[in-house]
Coordinates of C-alpha atoms in Angstrom, one line a residue:
Chain A
X1373 CA 0.0 0.0 0.0
X1374 CA 1.3 3.5 -0.8
X1375 CA 1.8 6.2 1.7
X1376 CA -0.8 8.9 1.6
X1377 CA 0.9 11.0 4.2
X1378 CA 4.6 11.2 4.6
X1379 CA 6.3 13.1 7.4
X1380 CA 10.0 13.5 7.4
X1381 CA 12.0 14.9 10.3
X1382 CA 9.1 17.1 11.5
X1383 CA 10.1 19.4 14.3
X1384 CA 8.0 21.9 16.2
X1385 CA 9.3 24.4 18.7
X1386 CA 7.1 26.8 20.8
X1387 CA 9.7 29.2 22.1
X1388 CA 11.9 27.0 24.3
X1389 CA 9.4 24.1 24.3
X1390 CA 10.3 21.3 21.9
X1391 CA 6.9 19.9 21.0
X1392 CA 7.8 17.5 18.1
X1393 CA 11.2 15.9 17.8
X1394 CA 12.1 14.6 14.4
X1395 CA 8.9 12.8 13.6
X1396 CA 9.2 10.3 10.6
X1397 CA 5.9 8.8 9.7
X1398 CA 4.0 7.2 6.8
X1399 CA 0.3 6.8 6.9
X1400 CA -1.3 4.6 4.3
X1401 CA -4.4 5.4 2.2
X1402 CA -7.6 4.1 3.7
X1403 CA -6.2 3.1 7.1
X1404 CA -7.5 4.0 10.5
X1405 CA -4.4 5.4 12.2
X1406 CA -4.2 6.5 15.8
X1407 CA -1.8 8.8 17.6
X1408 CA -1.8 7.6 21.2
X1409 CA 0.0 9.1 24.1
X1410 CA -0.3 10.9 27.4
X1411 CA -1.3 14.6 27.5
X1412 CA 1.5 16.9 26.4
X1413 CA 3.2 14.2 24.2
X1414 CA 2.7 16.2 21.1
X1415 CA 0.0 14.1 19.4
X1416 CA -2.5 17.0 19.0
X1417 CA 0.3 19.3 17.7
X1418 CA 1.2 16.6 15.2
X1419 CA -2.4 16.4 14.0
X1420 CA -2.6 20.2 13.7
X1421 CA 0.5 20.3 11.6
X1422 CA -1.0 17.8 9.2
X1423 CA -4.2 19.9 9.2
X1424 CA -2.2 23.1 8.5
X1425 CA -3.4 24.8 11.6
X1426 CA 0.3 24.8 12.9
X1427 CA 3.4 25.5 10.9
X1428 CA 6.2 23.0 11.3
X1429 CA 9.5 24.4 12.5
X1430 CA 11.4 22.1 10.1
X1431 CA 10.9 18.9 8.2
X1432 CA 8.4 18.2 5.5
X1433 CA 4.8 17.0 5.3
X1434 CA 3.6 15.5 2.0
X1435 CA 0.0 14.6 1.5
X1436 CA -0.9 12.6 -1.6
X1437 CA 2.5 13.3 -3.1
X1438 CA 2.2 17.1 -2.6
X1439 CA 4.5 19.1 -0.3
X1440 CA 2.3 21.0 2.2
X1441 CA 4.9 23.6 2.9
X1442 CA 3.1 27.0 2.8
X1443 CA -0.2 25.4 2.1
X1444 CA -2.9 26.9 4.5
X1445 CA -5.5 24.8 6.2
X1446 CA -8.2 25.9 3.7
X1447 CA -6.2 24.5 0.8
X1448 CA -5.3 21.1 2.3
X1449 CA -7.2 17.9 1.4
X1450 CA -7.8 17.3 5.1
X1451 CA -10.7 18.1 7.4
X1452 CA -10.8 18.0 11.1
X1453 CA -13.3 17.1 13.8
X1454 CA -12.3 19.3 16.8
X1455 CA -12.2 18.2 20.4
X1456 CA -14.8 20.8 21.2
X1457 CA -16.6 19.9 18.0
X1458 CA -16.5 23.6 17.0
X1459 CA -20.1 23.5 15.7
X1460 CA -21.1 27.0 14.7
X1461 CA -23.6 28.2 17.3
X1462 CA -25.2 30.9 15.1
X1463 CA -26.1 28.4 12.3
X1464 CA -28.6 25.6 12.0
X1465 CA -27.5 22.0 11.7
X1466 CA -27.9 22.0 7.9
X1467 CA -26.0 25.3 7.6
X1468 CA -23.2 23.8 9.7
X1469 CA -23.0 20.7 7.6
X1470 CA -23.1 22.7 4.4
X1471 CA -20.6 25.3 5.6
X1472 CA -17.8 24.1 3.5
X1473 CA -19.9 23.8 0.3
X1474 CA -19.9 27.6 -0.4
X1475 CA -17.5 27.3 -3.3
X1476 CA -19.0 24.0 -4.5
X1477 CA -20.3 24.6 -8.1
X1478 CA -23.4 22.4 -7.5
X1479 CA -26.8 24.0 -7.4
X1480 CA -28.8 24.8 -4.3
X1481 CA -31.0 21.8 -4.4
X1482 CA -28.1 19.4 -5.0
X1483 CA -26.2 20.9 -2.1
X1484 CA -29.3 20.5 0.1
X1485 CA -29.5 16.9 -0.9
X1486 CA -25.8 16.3 -0.1
X1487 CA -26.3 17.9 3.3
X1488 CA -29.3 15.6 3.9
X1489 CA -27.3 12.5 2.8
X1490 CA -24.4 13.5 5.1
X1491 CA -26.8 13.9 8.0
X1492 CA -28.4 10.6 7.2
X1493 CA -24.9 9.0 7.2
X1494 CA -24.2 10.1 10.8
X1495 CA -27.7 9.2 12.0
X1496 CA -29.1 12.8 12.1
X1497 CA -31.6 12.6 9.3
X1498 CA -34.3 15.2 9.7
X1499 CA -32.3 17.4 12.1
X1500 CA -31.3 19.9 9.5
X1501 CA -33.5 22.8 10.6
X1502 CA -32.5 22.6 14.3
X1503 CA -30.4 25.2 15.9
X1504 CA -26.9 23.9 16.7
X1505 CA -27.1 25.1 20.3
X1506 CA -30.1 22.8 20.9
X1507 CA -28.1 19.7 20.3
X1508 CA -26.5 17.3 22.8
X1509 CA -22.8 16.6 22.9
X1510 CA -23.2 13.4 20.9
X1511 CA -25.3 15.1 18.3
X1512 CA -22.8 18.0 17.9
X1513 CA -20.1 15.4 17.3
X1514 CA -22.2 13.9 14.6
X1515 CA -22.7 17.3 13.0
X1516 CA -18.9 17.9 13.1
X1517 CA -18.4 14.6 11.4
X1518 CA -21.0 15.2 8.7
X1519 CA -19.6 18.7 8.1
X1520 CA -16.1 17.3 7.5
X1521 CA -17.1 14.2 5.6
X1522 CA -19.4 16.0 3.2
X1523 CA -16.3 17.6 1.7
X1524 CA -14.8 14.2 0.9
X1525 CA -11.4 14.9 2.2
X1526 CA -8.4 12.6 1.6
X1527 CA -7.8 12.5 5.3
X1528 CA -10.2 13.0 8.2
X1529 CA -8.4 14.2 11.4
X1530 CA -10.1 13.5 14.7
X1531 CA -8.8 15.3 17.8
X1532 CA -9.9 13.3 20.8
X1533 CA -13.5 13.3 19.5
X1534 CA -14.8 10.9 22.1
X1535 CA -13.3 12.3 25.3
X1536 CA -16.2 14.5 26.2
X1537 CA -18.8 11.7 25.9
X1538 CA -20.0 9.5 28.7
X1539 CA -18.8 5.8 28.6
X1540 CA -21.8 4.2 26.9
X1541 CA -22.0 6.9 24.3
X1542 CA -18.3 6.6 23.7
X1543 CA -18.4 2.9 23.1
X1544 CA -21.3 3.3 20.7
X1545 CA -19.5 6.1 18.8
X1546 CA -16.3 4.0 18.6
X1547 CA -18.1 1.3 16.7
X1548 CA -19.9 3.9 14.6
X1549 CA -16.7 5.6 13.6
X1550 CA -15.2 2.2 12.5
X1551 CA -18.3 1.6 10.4
X1552 CA -18.2 5.1 8.9
X1553 CA -14.5 4.7 8.1
X1554 CA -15.1 1.4 6.3
X1555 CA -18.1 2.9 4.5
X1556 CA -16.4 6.0 3.2
X1557 CA -12.9 4.5 2.8
X1558 CA -11.3 7.8 3.8
X1559 CA -8.0 7.7 5.8
X1560 CA -8.8 8.5 9.5
X1561 CA -6.2 9.8 11.9
X1562 CA -7.4 9.7 15.4
X1563 CA -5.7 11.5 18.4
X1564 CA -6.5 9.9 21.7
X1565 CA -5.0 9.3 25.2
X1566 CA -7.3 6.3 25.7
X1567 CA -5.3 3.2 24.9
X1568 CA -8.4 1.0 24.8
X1569 CA -10.0 3.3 22.3
X1570 CA -6.9 3.2 20.1
X1571 CA -6.7 -0.6 20.3
X1572 CA -10.4 -1.1 19.4
X1573 CA -10.5 1.3 16.5
X1574 CA -7.1 1.4 14.8
X1575 CA -5.4 -0.4 12.0
X1576 CA -2.1 1.0 13.2
X1577 CA -1.1 3.0 16.3
X1578 CA 1.8 5.4 16.9
X1579 CA 2.5 5.7 20.6
X1580 CA 4.1 9.1 21.4
X1581 CA 6.1 10.3 24.3
X1582 CA 7.5 13.8 24.7
X1583 CA 7.4 14.7 21.0
X1584 CA 8.7 11.4 19.8
X1585 CA 7.2 8.2 18.5
X1586 CA 7.9 5.4 21.0
X1587 CA 6.5 2.6 18.8
X1588 CA 4.5 2.3 15.7
X1589 CA 2.7 -1.0 15.1
X1590 CA -0.7 -2.7 14.7
X1591 CA -2.7 -3.1 18.0
X1592 CA -1.8 -6.7 18.5
X1593 CA 1.9 -6.2 18.1
X1594 CA 1.8 -3.2 20.3
X1595 CA 0.1 -5.2 23.1
X1596 CA 2.0 -8.4 22.7
X1597 CA 5.4 -7.1 21.9
X1598 CA 5.8 -3.6 23.3
X1599 CA 9.3 -2.2 22.4
X1600 CA 9.9 -0.5 25.7
X1601 CA 8.7 -0.5 29.3
X1602 CA 7.1 2.8 28.7
X1603 CA 5.0 1.6 25.8
X1604 CA 4.2 -1.6 27.8
X1605 CA 3.0 0.5 30.8
X1606 CA 0.9 2.8 28.6
X1607 CA -0.9 0.0 26.7
X1608 CA -2.6 -2.2 29.3
X1609 CA -1.0 -3.4 32.5
X1610 CA 2.3 -5.3 32.8
X1611 CA 4.5 -6.7 35.5
X1612 CA 8.2 -6.1 35.1
X1613 CA 10.9 -8.4 36.6
X1614 CA 14.6 -7.8 36.4
X1615 CA 16.5 -10.4 34.4
X1616 CA 20.1 -11.3 33.8
X1617 CA 21.2 -12.5 30.4
X1618 CA 23.7 -15.4 30.2
X1619 CA 27.0 -14.7 28.5
X1620 CA 25.9 -16.3 25.3
X1621 CA 22.5 -14.7 25.5
X1622 CA 20.7 -18.0 25.1
X1623 CA 19.3 -18.0 28.6
X1624 CA 17.9 -15.5 31.0
X1625 CA 17.7 -15.7 34.8
X1626 CA 14.5 -14.0 35.8
X1627 CA 14.1 -12.8 39.4
X1628 CA 11.8 -15.2 41.3
X1629 CA 11.0 -17.3 38.3
X1630 CA 14.3 -18.9 37.4
X1631 CA 16.1 -19.6 34.1
X1632 CA 14.3 -19.5 30.8
X1633 CA 15.6 -19.9 27.2
X1634 CA 15.6 -16.6 25.4
X1635 CA 14.6 -18.1 22.0
X1636 CA 10.9 -18.3 22.8
X1637 CA 10.6 -14.8 24.3
X1638 CA 8.9 -12.0 22.4
X1639 CA 11.1 -9.0 21.7
X1640 CA 11.1 -6.2 19.2
X1641 CA 14.7 -6.0 18.2
X1642 CA 18.1 -6.8 19.5
X1643 CA 18.5 -6.5 23.2
X1644 CA 21.7 -6.4 25.3
X1645 CA 22.9 -5.0 28.6
X1646 CA 20.3 -4.5 31.3
X1647 CA 17.0 -6.3 30.6
X1648 CA 13.6 -6.7 32.1
X1649 CA 11.0 -9.3 31.5
X1650 CA 7.4 -8.2 31.2
X1651 CA 4.3 -10.4 32.0
X1652 CA 0.7 -9.3 31.4
X1653 CA -1.6 -9.9 34.4
X1654 CA -4.0 -12.1 32.3
X1655 CA -1.2 -14.5 31.2
X1656 CA -0.6 -15.4 34.9
X1657 CA -3.2 -17.5 36.7
X1658 CA -3.8 -18.5 40.3
X1659 CA -4.2 -22.2 40.6
X1660 CA -7.2 -23.4 42.7
X1661 CA -7.7 -26.8 44.4
X1662 CA -7.0 -29.7 42.1
X1663 CA -5.6 -27.5 39.2
X1664 CA -2.1 -28.0 37.9
X1665 CA 0.0 -25.6 36.0
X1666 CA 0.3 -26.7 32.3
X1667 CA 3.9 -25.4 32.1
X1668 CA 5.4 -23.7 35.1
X1669 CA 4.4 -22.8 38.6
X1670 CA 5.6 -20.6 41.5
X1671 CA 4.5 -20.1 45.1
X1672 CA 3.2 -16.8 46.5
X1673 CA 1.0 -15.0 49.0
X1674 CA -1.9 -12.8 48.1
X1675 CA -1.2 -9.2 49.3
X1676 CA -4.1 -7.3 47.7
X1677 CA -7.5 -8.1 46.2
X1678 CA -9.4 -5.7 43.9
X1679 CA -12.8 -7.0 42.8
X1680 CA -14.3 -5.7 39.5
X1681 CA -17.3 -8.0 39.2
X1682 CA -16.4 -9.9 36.0
X1683 CA -12.7 -10.0 37.1
X1684 CA -10.6 -9.9 40.2
X1685 CA -7.2 -8.4 40.3
X1686 CA -4.7 -9.9 42.8
X1687 CA -1.3 -8.7 43.9
X1688 CA 0.7 -11.8 44.7
X1689 CA 4.0 -11.6 46.6
X1690 CA 6.6 -14.1 45.3
X1691 CA 9.9 -14.7 47.0
X1692 CA 12.8 -13.1 45.1
X1693 CA 10.6 -10.5 43.4
X1694 CA 10.7 -7.0 44.9
X1695 CA 7.2 -5.9 43.8
X1696 CA 4.1 -8.2 44.0
X1697 CA 2.9 -9.6 40.7
X1698 CA -0.5 -8.4 39.5
X1699 CA -2.7 -11.3 38.3
X1700 CA -6.1 -10.9 36.7
X1701 CA -8.6 -13.8 37.1
X1702 CA -12.0 -14.2 35.5
X1703 CA -14.6 -14.8 38.1
X1704 CA -15.8 -18.1 36.6
X1705 CA -18.6 -20.2 38.2
X1706 CA -17.6 -21.8 41.4
X1707 CA -14.3 -20.0 41.6
X1708 CA -13.8 -18.3 45.0
X1709 CA -12.3 -14.9 45.6
X1710 CA -9.2 -15.3 47.7
X1711 CA -8.5 -13.2 50.8
X1712 CA -5.4 -11.2 51.5
X1713 CA -2.8 -13.4 53.1
X1714 CA -4.0 -16.6 51.4
X1715 CA -1.3 -18.8 49.9
X1716 CA -1.5 -18.9 46.1
X1717 CA 0.1 -21.1 43.5
X1718 CA 0.8 -19.1 40.3
X1719 CA 0.9 -20.6 36.9
X1720 CA 3.0 -18.9 34.3
X1721 CA 4.2 -19.6 30.8
X1722 CA 7.5 -18.5 29.2
X1723 CA 5.7 -18.0 25.9
X1724 CA 3.9 -15.0 27.4
X1725 CA 7.1 -13.2 28.5
X1726 CA 8.3 -10.1 26.8
X1727 CA 12.0 -9.2 26.8
X1728 CA 12.5 -5.5 27.3
X1729 CA 15.5 -3.2 27.5
X1730 CA 16.2 -1.6 30.9
Chain B
X1375 CA -44.8 22.5 48.5
X1376 CA -41.1 22.1 48.6
X1377 CA -40.9 24.0 45.4
X1378 CA -43.1 26.8 46.7
X1379 CA -41.0 27.4 49.8
X1380 CA -37.9 27.3 47.5
X1381 CA -39.3 30.0 45.3
X1382 CA -40.3 32.0 48.3
X1383 CA -36.9 31.9 49.9
X1384 CA -35.3 32.6 46.5
X1385 CA -37.7 35.5 45.9
X1386 CA -37.1 36.8 49.4
X1387 CA -33.4 36.8 48.9
X1388 CA -33.8 38.5 45.5
X1389 CA -36.0 41.2 47.0
X1390 CA -33.4 41.9 49.8
X1391 CA -30.7 42.2 47.3
X1392 CA -32.6 44.4 44.9
X1393 CA -34.4 46.6 47.3
X1394 CA -31.6 49.3 47.9
X1395 CA -30.8 49.8 44.2
X1396 CA -34.5 49.6 43.3
X1397 CA -35.3 52.4 45.8
X1398 CA -32.4 54.4 44.6
X1399 CA -33.5 54.1 41.0
X1400 CA -37.0 54.9 42.0
X1401 CA -36.1 58.0 43.7
X1402 CA -33.5 59.3 41.2
X1403 CA -34.8 58.0 37.9
X1404 CA -38.4 57.0 38.0
X1405 CA -39.7 60.0 40.0
X1406 CA -37.8 62.6 37.9
X1407 CA -39.1 61.0 34.7
X1408 CA -42.6 61.1 36.1
X1409 CA -42.1 64.7 36.9
X1410 CA -40.9 65.4 33.4
X1411 CA -44.0 63.6 32.0
X1412 CA -46.3 65.7 34.2
X1413 CA -44.5 69.0 33.4
X1414 CA -44.8 68.3 29.7
X1415 CA -48.6 68.4 30.0
X1416 CA -48.6 71.7 32.0
X1417 CA -47.8 75.2 30.8
X1418 CA -45.6 78.0 32.1
X1419 CA -47.6 81.1 33.0
X1420 CA -45.0 83.7 33.5
X1421 CA -43.6 82.9 37.0
X1422 CA -46.1 80.2 37.9
X1423 CA -47.0 76.9 36.4
X1424 CA -50.4 76.3 35.1
X1425 CA -51.2 72.7 36.1
X1426 CA -54.2 72.2 33.9
X1427 CA -53.7 69.3 31.4
X1428 CA -52.9 70.5 27.9
X1429 CA -51.2 69.3 24.8
X1430 CA -50.1 72.8 23.9
X1431 CA -46.4 72.0 24.3
X1432 CA -46.5 69.1 22.0
X1433 CA -48.5 71.1 19.5
X1434 CA -45.8 73.8 19.6
X1435 CA -43.1 71.1 19.1
X1436 CA -44.7 69.9 15.9
X1437 CA -45.8 73.3 14.7
X1438 CA -42.5 75.1 14.9
X1439 CA -39.9 73.6 12.5
X1440 CA -36.9 74.5 14.8
X1441 CA -37.6 71.6 17.2
X1442 CA -37.9 69.0 14.4
X1443 CA -34.7 70.3 12.8
X1444 CA -32.8 70.1 16.0
X1445 CA -34.1 66.6 16.8
X1446 CA -33.3 65.4 13.3
X1447 CA -29.8 66.9 13.5
X1448 CA -29.3 65.3 16.9
X1449 CA -30.3 61.9 15.6
X1450 CA -28.0 62.3 12.6
X1451 CA -25.0 63.4 14.7
X1452 CA -25.6 60.6 17.1
X1453 CA -26.0 58.2 14.2
X1454 CA -22.7 59.4 12.6
X1455 CA -20.9 59.4 16.0
X1456 CA -22.1 55.9 16.6
X1457 CA -21.1 54.7 13.2
X1458 CA -17.6 56.3 13.4
X1459 CA -17.0 55.1 17.0
X1460 CA -18.0 51.5 16.3
X1461 CA -16.1 51.3 13.1
X1462 CA -13.0 52.6 14.8
X1463 CA -13.5 50.6 17.9
X1464 CA -14.0 47.2 16.2
X1465 CA -10.4 47.0 14.9
X1466 CA -9.0 48.0 18.3
X1467 CA -11.2 45.4 20.0
X1468 CA -10.2 42.8 17.4
X1469 CA -6.5 43.5 17.8
X1470 CA -6.9 43.3 21.6
X1471 CA -8.7 40.0 21.5
X1472 CA -6.8 38.2 18.7
X1473 CA -3.3 39.7 18.6
X1474 CA -2.4 40.8 22.1
X1475 CA -1.0 37.9 24.2
X1476 CA -3.3 37.1 27.0
X1477 CA -1.0 38.2 29.8
X1478 CA -0.9 41.7 28.2
X1479 CA -4.6 42.1 27.7
X1480 CA -5.4 43.7 31.1
X1481 CA -2.6 46.2 30.6
X1482 CA -4.1 47.2 27.2
X1483 CA -7.5 47.5 28.7
X1484 CA -6.0 49.7 31.4
X1485 CA -4.4 51.9 28.8
X1486 CA -7.7 52.3 27.0
X1487 CA -9.2 53.8 30.1
X1488 CA -6.6 56.5 30.4
X1489 CA -8.7 59.2 28.8
X1490 CA -11.2 58.8 31.7
X1491 CA -8.5 59.9 34.1
X1492 CA -9.3 63.5 33.2
X1493 CA -12.8 65.0 33.3
X1494 CA -15.0 65.0 30.3
X1495 CA -15.0 68.8 30.2
X1496 CA -11.2 69.0 30.0
X1497 CA -11.1 66.4 27.2
X1498 CA -13.6 68.6 25.3
X1499 CA -11.4 71.6 25.8
X1500 CA -8.4 69.6 24.7
X1501 CA -10.1 69.0 21.4
X1502 CA -10.5 72.7 21.1
X1503 CA -6.8 73.1 21.5
X1504 CA -6.2 70.5 18.9
X1505 CA -8.8 71.6 16.4
X1506 CA -8.8 75.4 16.9
X1507 CA -7.7 78.1 14.4
X1508 CA -4.4 78.3 16.1
X1509 CA -4.6 74.7 17.3
X1510 CA -2.3 71.9 16.9
X1511 CA -3.6 70.6 13.6
X1512 CA -3.8 74.0 11.9
X1513 CA -0.4 75.4 13.1
X1514 CA 1.2 72.1 12.3
X1515 CA -0.1 72.0 8.8
X1516 CA 0.7 75.7 8.2
X1517 CA 4.1 75.3 9.7
X1518 CA 4.7 72.3 7.4
X1519 CA 3.6 74.5 4.4
X1520 CA 0.8 72.2 3.5
X1521 CA -2.0 74.8 3.9
X1522 CA -1.9 78.6 3.9
X1523 CA -5.0 79.4 5.9
X1524 CA -6.3 77.5 9.0
X1525 CA -8.8 74.8 8.2
X1526 CA -12.2 76.0 9.3
X1527 CA -14.3 72.9 8.9
X1528 CA -12.9 71.3 12.1
X1529 CA -14.1 73.7 14.8
X1530 CA -17.4 75.3 15.8
X1531 CA -19.5 73.0 13.6
X1532 CA -21.0 69.6 13.5
X1533 CA -17.7 68.0 12.4
X1534 CA -16.0 69.1 15.6
X1535 CA -18.9 67.7 17.7
X1536 CA -18.6 64.4 15.9
X1537 CA -14.8 64.2 16.3
X1538 CA -15.0 65.0 20.0
X1539 CA -17.9 62.7 20.8
X1540 CA -16.4 59.8 18.8
X1541 CA -13.3 60.1 20.9
X1542 CA -15.1 60.4 24.2
X1543 CA -17.2 57.3 23.6
X1544 CA -14.5 55.0 22.0
X1545 CA -13.7 53.0 25.2
X1546 CA -17.4 52.4 25.7
X1547 CA -17.6 50.8 22.2
X1548 CA -14.3 48.9 22.5
X1549 CA -15.2 47.1 25.7
X1550 CA -18.4 45.3 24.7
X1551 CA -17.0 44.4 21.3
X1552 CA -13.8 43.1 23.0
X1553 CA -15.9 41.0 25.4
X1554 CA -17.9 39.5 22.6
X1555 CA -14.8 38.6 20.6
X1556 CA -13.2 37.1 23.7
X1557 CA -16.2 34.8 24.1
X1558 CA -15.7 33.3 20.6
X1559 CA -14.3 29.8 20.8
X1560 CA -11.1 29.9 18.7
X1561 CA -11.7 26.5 17.4
X1562 CA -14.7 27.9 15.5
X1563 CA -12.3 30.1 13.5
X1564 CA -10.0 27.2 12.9
X1565 CA -12.9 25.0 11.9
X1566 CA -13.9 27.7 9.3
X1567 CA -10.4 27.8 7.9
X1568 CA -10.3 24.0 7.9
X1569 CA -13.5 23.9 6.0
X1570 CA -12.0 26.0 3.2
X1571 CA -12.6 29.6 4.1
X1572 CA -9.9 32.3 3.9
X1573 CA -9.1 34.6 6.8
X1574 CA -11.3 37.3 5.3
X1575 CA -14.3 35.0 4.6
X1576 CA -13.9 33.5 8.0
X1577 CA -14.3 36.9 9.5
X1578 CA -17.5 37.6 7.7
X1579 CA -19.0 34.1 8.1
X1580 CA -17.9 33.4 11.7
X1581 CA -16.2 36.2 13.7
X1582 CA -18.5 39.1 12.7
X1583 CA -21.8 37.2 13.3
X1584 CA -20.6 35.8 16.6
X1585 CA -19.5 39.3 17.8
X1586 CA -22.8 40.9 16.8
X1587 CA -24.2 41.0 20.4
X1588 CA -21.2 43.1 21.4
X1589 CA -21.5 45.3 18.3
X1590 CA -25.2 46.0 19.1
X1591 CA -24.4 46.7 22.7
X1592 CA -21.7 49.1 21.6
X1593 CA -24.2 50.9 19.3
X1594 CA -26.7 51.3 22.1
X1595 CA -24.1 52.4 24.6
X1596 CA -22.8 55.1 22.2
X1597 CA -26.0 56.2 20.6
X1598 CA -28.2 56.7 23.6
X1599 CA -26.0 59.0 25.7
X1600 CA -24.8 61.1 22.7
X1601 CA -28.4 62.1 21.9
X1602 CA -28.6 63.7 25.4
X1603 CA -25.1 65.3 25.4
X1604 CA -25.2 69.1 25.4
X1605 CA -21.7 69.9 26.7
X1606 CA -19.9 69.0 23.5
X1607 CA -22.2 70.8 21.1
X1608 CA -22.3 73.8 23.4
X1609 CA -18.5 74.1 23.4
X1610 CA -17.6 72.7 20.0
X1611 CA -20.7 73.2 17.9
X1612 CA -20.6 76.9 17.3
X1613 CA -23.8 78.5 16.1
X1614 CA -24.7 75.8 13.6
X1615 CA -23.8 72.9 15.8
X1616 CA -26.5 73.1 18.4
X1617 CA -28.5 70.0 19.1
X1618 CA -31.8 69.1 20.8
X1619 CA -30.2 68.8 24.2
X1620 CA -29.0 72.4 24.0
X1621 CA -32.6 73.4 23.3
X1622 CA -33.9 71.4 26.3
X1623 CA -31.3 73.1 28.5
X1624 CA -32.2 76.5 27.1
X1625 CA -35.9 76.0 27.8
X1626 CA -35.3 74.9 31.3
X1627 CA -32.6 77.3 32.4
X1628 CA -32.7 80.4 30.1
X1629 CA -36.3 80.7 28.9
X1630 CA -37.6 79.5 32.2
X1631 CA -40.1 77.3 30.4
X1632 CA -39.8 73.9 32.1
X1633 CA -43.0 72.5 30.6
X1634 CA -41.8 73.1 27.0
X1635 CA -38.4 71.7 27.9
X1636 CA -40.1 68.6 29.4
X1637 CA -42.2 68.1 26.2
X1638 CA -39.1 68.3 24.0
X1639 CA -37.3 65.9 26.3
X1640 CA -40.3 63.5 26.1
X1641 CA -40.3 63.5 22.3
X1642 CA -36.5 62.9 22.2
X1643 CA -36.9 60.1 24.7
X1644 CA -39.6 58.4 22.7
X1645 CA -37.4 58.6 19.6
X1646 CA -34.4 57.1 21.4
X1647 CA -36.5 54.4 22.9
X1648 CA -37.9 53.4 19.5
X1649 CA -34.4 53.2 18.0
X1650 CA -33.1 51.3 20.9
X1651 CA -35.9 48.8 20.7
X1652 CA -35.0 48.1 17.1
X1653 CA -31.5 47.3 18.1
X1654 CA -32.6 45.2 21.1
X1655 CA -34.8 43.2 18.7
X1656 CA -31.8 42.8 16.4
X1657 CA -29.7 41.6 19.3
X1658 CA -32.4 39.1 20.3
X1659 CA -32.2 37.7 16.8
X1660 CA -28.5 37.2 17.1
X1661 CA -28.6 35.9 20.6
X1662 CA -31.2 33.3 19.8
X1663 CA -28.6 31.2 18.1
X1664 CA -26.3 31.2 21.1
X1665 CA -26.1 28.3 23.5

């Protein structure tokens, strides 16, 4: 697949503040791409430089083969859904959606039909005559989407579009955005700080920290083979154990768990020097009466219990490991919830281990 | 029942809060206006006031052309002053809101209020010094060799009144427009740019309509008091620059005909009210779209 958007060495300074540090990025045509990171990591700034709302300090941005240097926002083949939705309060819903059609050569009735179609697409058919201020947050968001999509941009930029919605609405909109993206086939770039949202919606995700891309991968790779501790911590939960590589690097001695061959461990690249081993809570299991570990087992003591209804999170202290291991267990039928202080046998599997630098 | 007692306590609190200013307004605004209304239906009989109801004053107002001419001139002057003031104030407010960094804004607002540090009367006299025959402008232009004779169209006529009033009311116009511009969500302007509009078209499609309430407020704040101003036309207007307020003052204080003055004041007040209502209605229309 060809790159629709190419960023090379993009830098952005605000005075002394270095917001973007040498961003190289290719975004493919038709993909759902997410920029994920904590607040202040530069993800919104990056989105705004693509939109043309911010100038880059250096580096180049090409969209569809065209250099965007000096091209203002109104001349770029991108449209944006703003975090605040930016629905014009002095206009009706239909006037909002049709805002960008002023220069469109089509006639009035055709434009009205296009507006109605766009409203229909986002589930707001018949809302055209309403005043924008009479809409709920979710409806405003749909207006903002319709207003951008009606212009058939090459790229739709979404700046934390779901962060202001309540949880139920957010989950519904996530699925709807995926459906919309497949339907229109436009490249979507989503900015979010919500790792779950990024995992659910994206084809690929760039995780950003302090103006740099920490890792760029599809959701599964990102979750299963995070490149660094930082990425691993940001995407889901992970236990980290210090490890010592043998001289020939064939084996690793993991604190509390013992020796494991490095060949079967997930890594993303060559690793030497100080290493850690990561284990996701759901790949560990507490063994109950009569259960035996399919591969490996270690003894521990429950030090904390957090009950979530469908799941229970345990902190289990294991000898030789400084911090307790977090284990998540599904609350299956007949399975008791253990108390703090209970002895627990932990099953683990070297195939679920991730070898990380540091 | 719960709601009833809530409303009661709420109403009670409102009454307590509003009573002092209400009484103050009643004593110093409503009662004098009532007195003016009454006087306008009475007549002056040499030294005493004839308190029989009559429309004679109003009849005189509409029979003698002088009053209509003065009122028309007043409305025109106020209209021009309002137009000039608002047109000049808008760019200042725009600059303040969009181009001054936020930590400097209060300093700029402070600077804009500097003219108020001196009395209105002194500012009017200052304009005399600037616009006069031997004033700053004329002596400057003569000294520079641009003109041979002092310009006469800038003092003791309507132009001088307009220049002085427009300057005096500028801050009153800048502030409401500034507030309206400050309230505009900046992402709306970015959204307009993103949707294909240039800076200029964005201004006309987004910024200007959204600042309309401030603009209308500025128009009212400038227009209403300038109609009643008599100091500036008295000092700057010369013989041809007298306005309706000067006539009211003359009737009350020089001709000793308070009833006639009251009647003129009433007609002027009705005119101003009618014009203000038009603008309030306009503002309603713009405000309707705001959430």
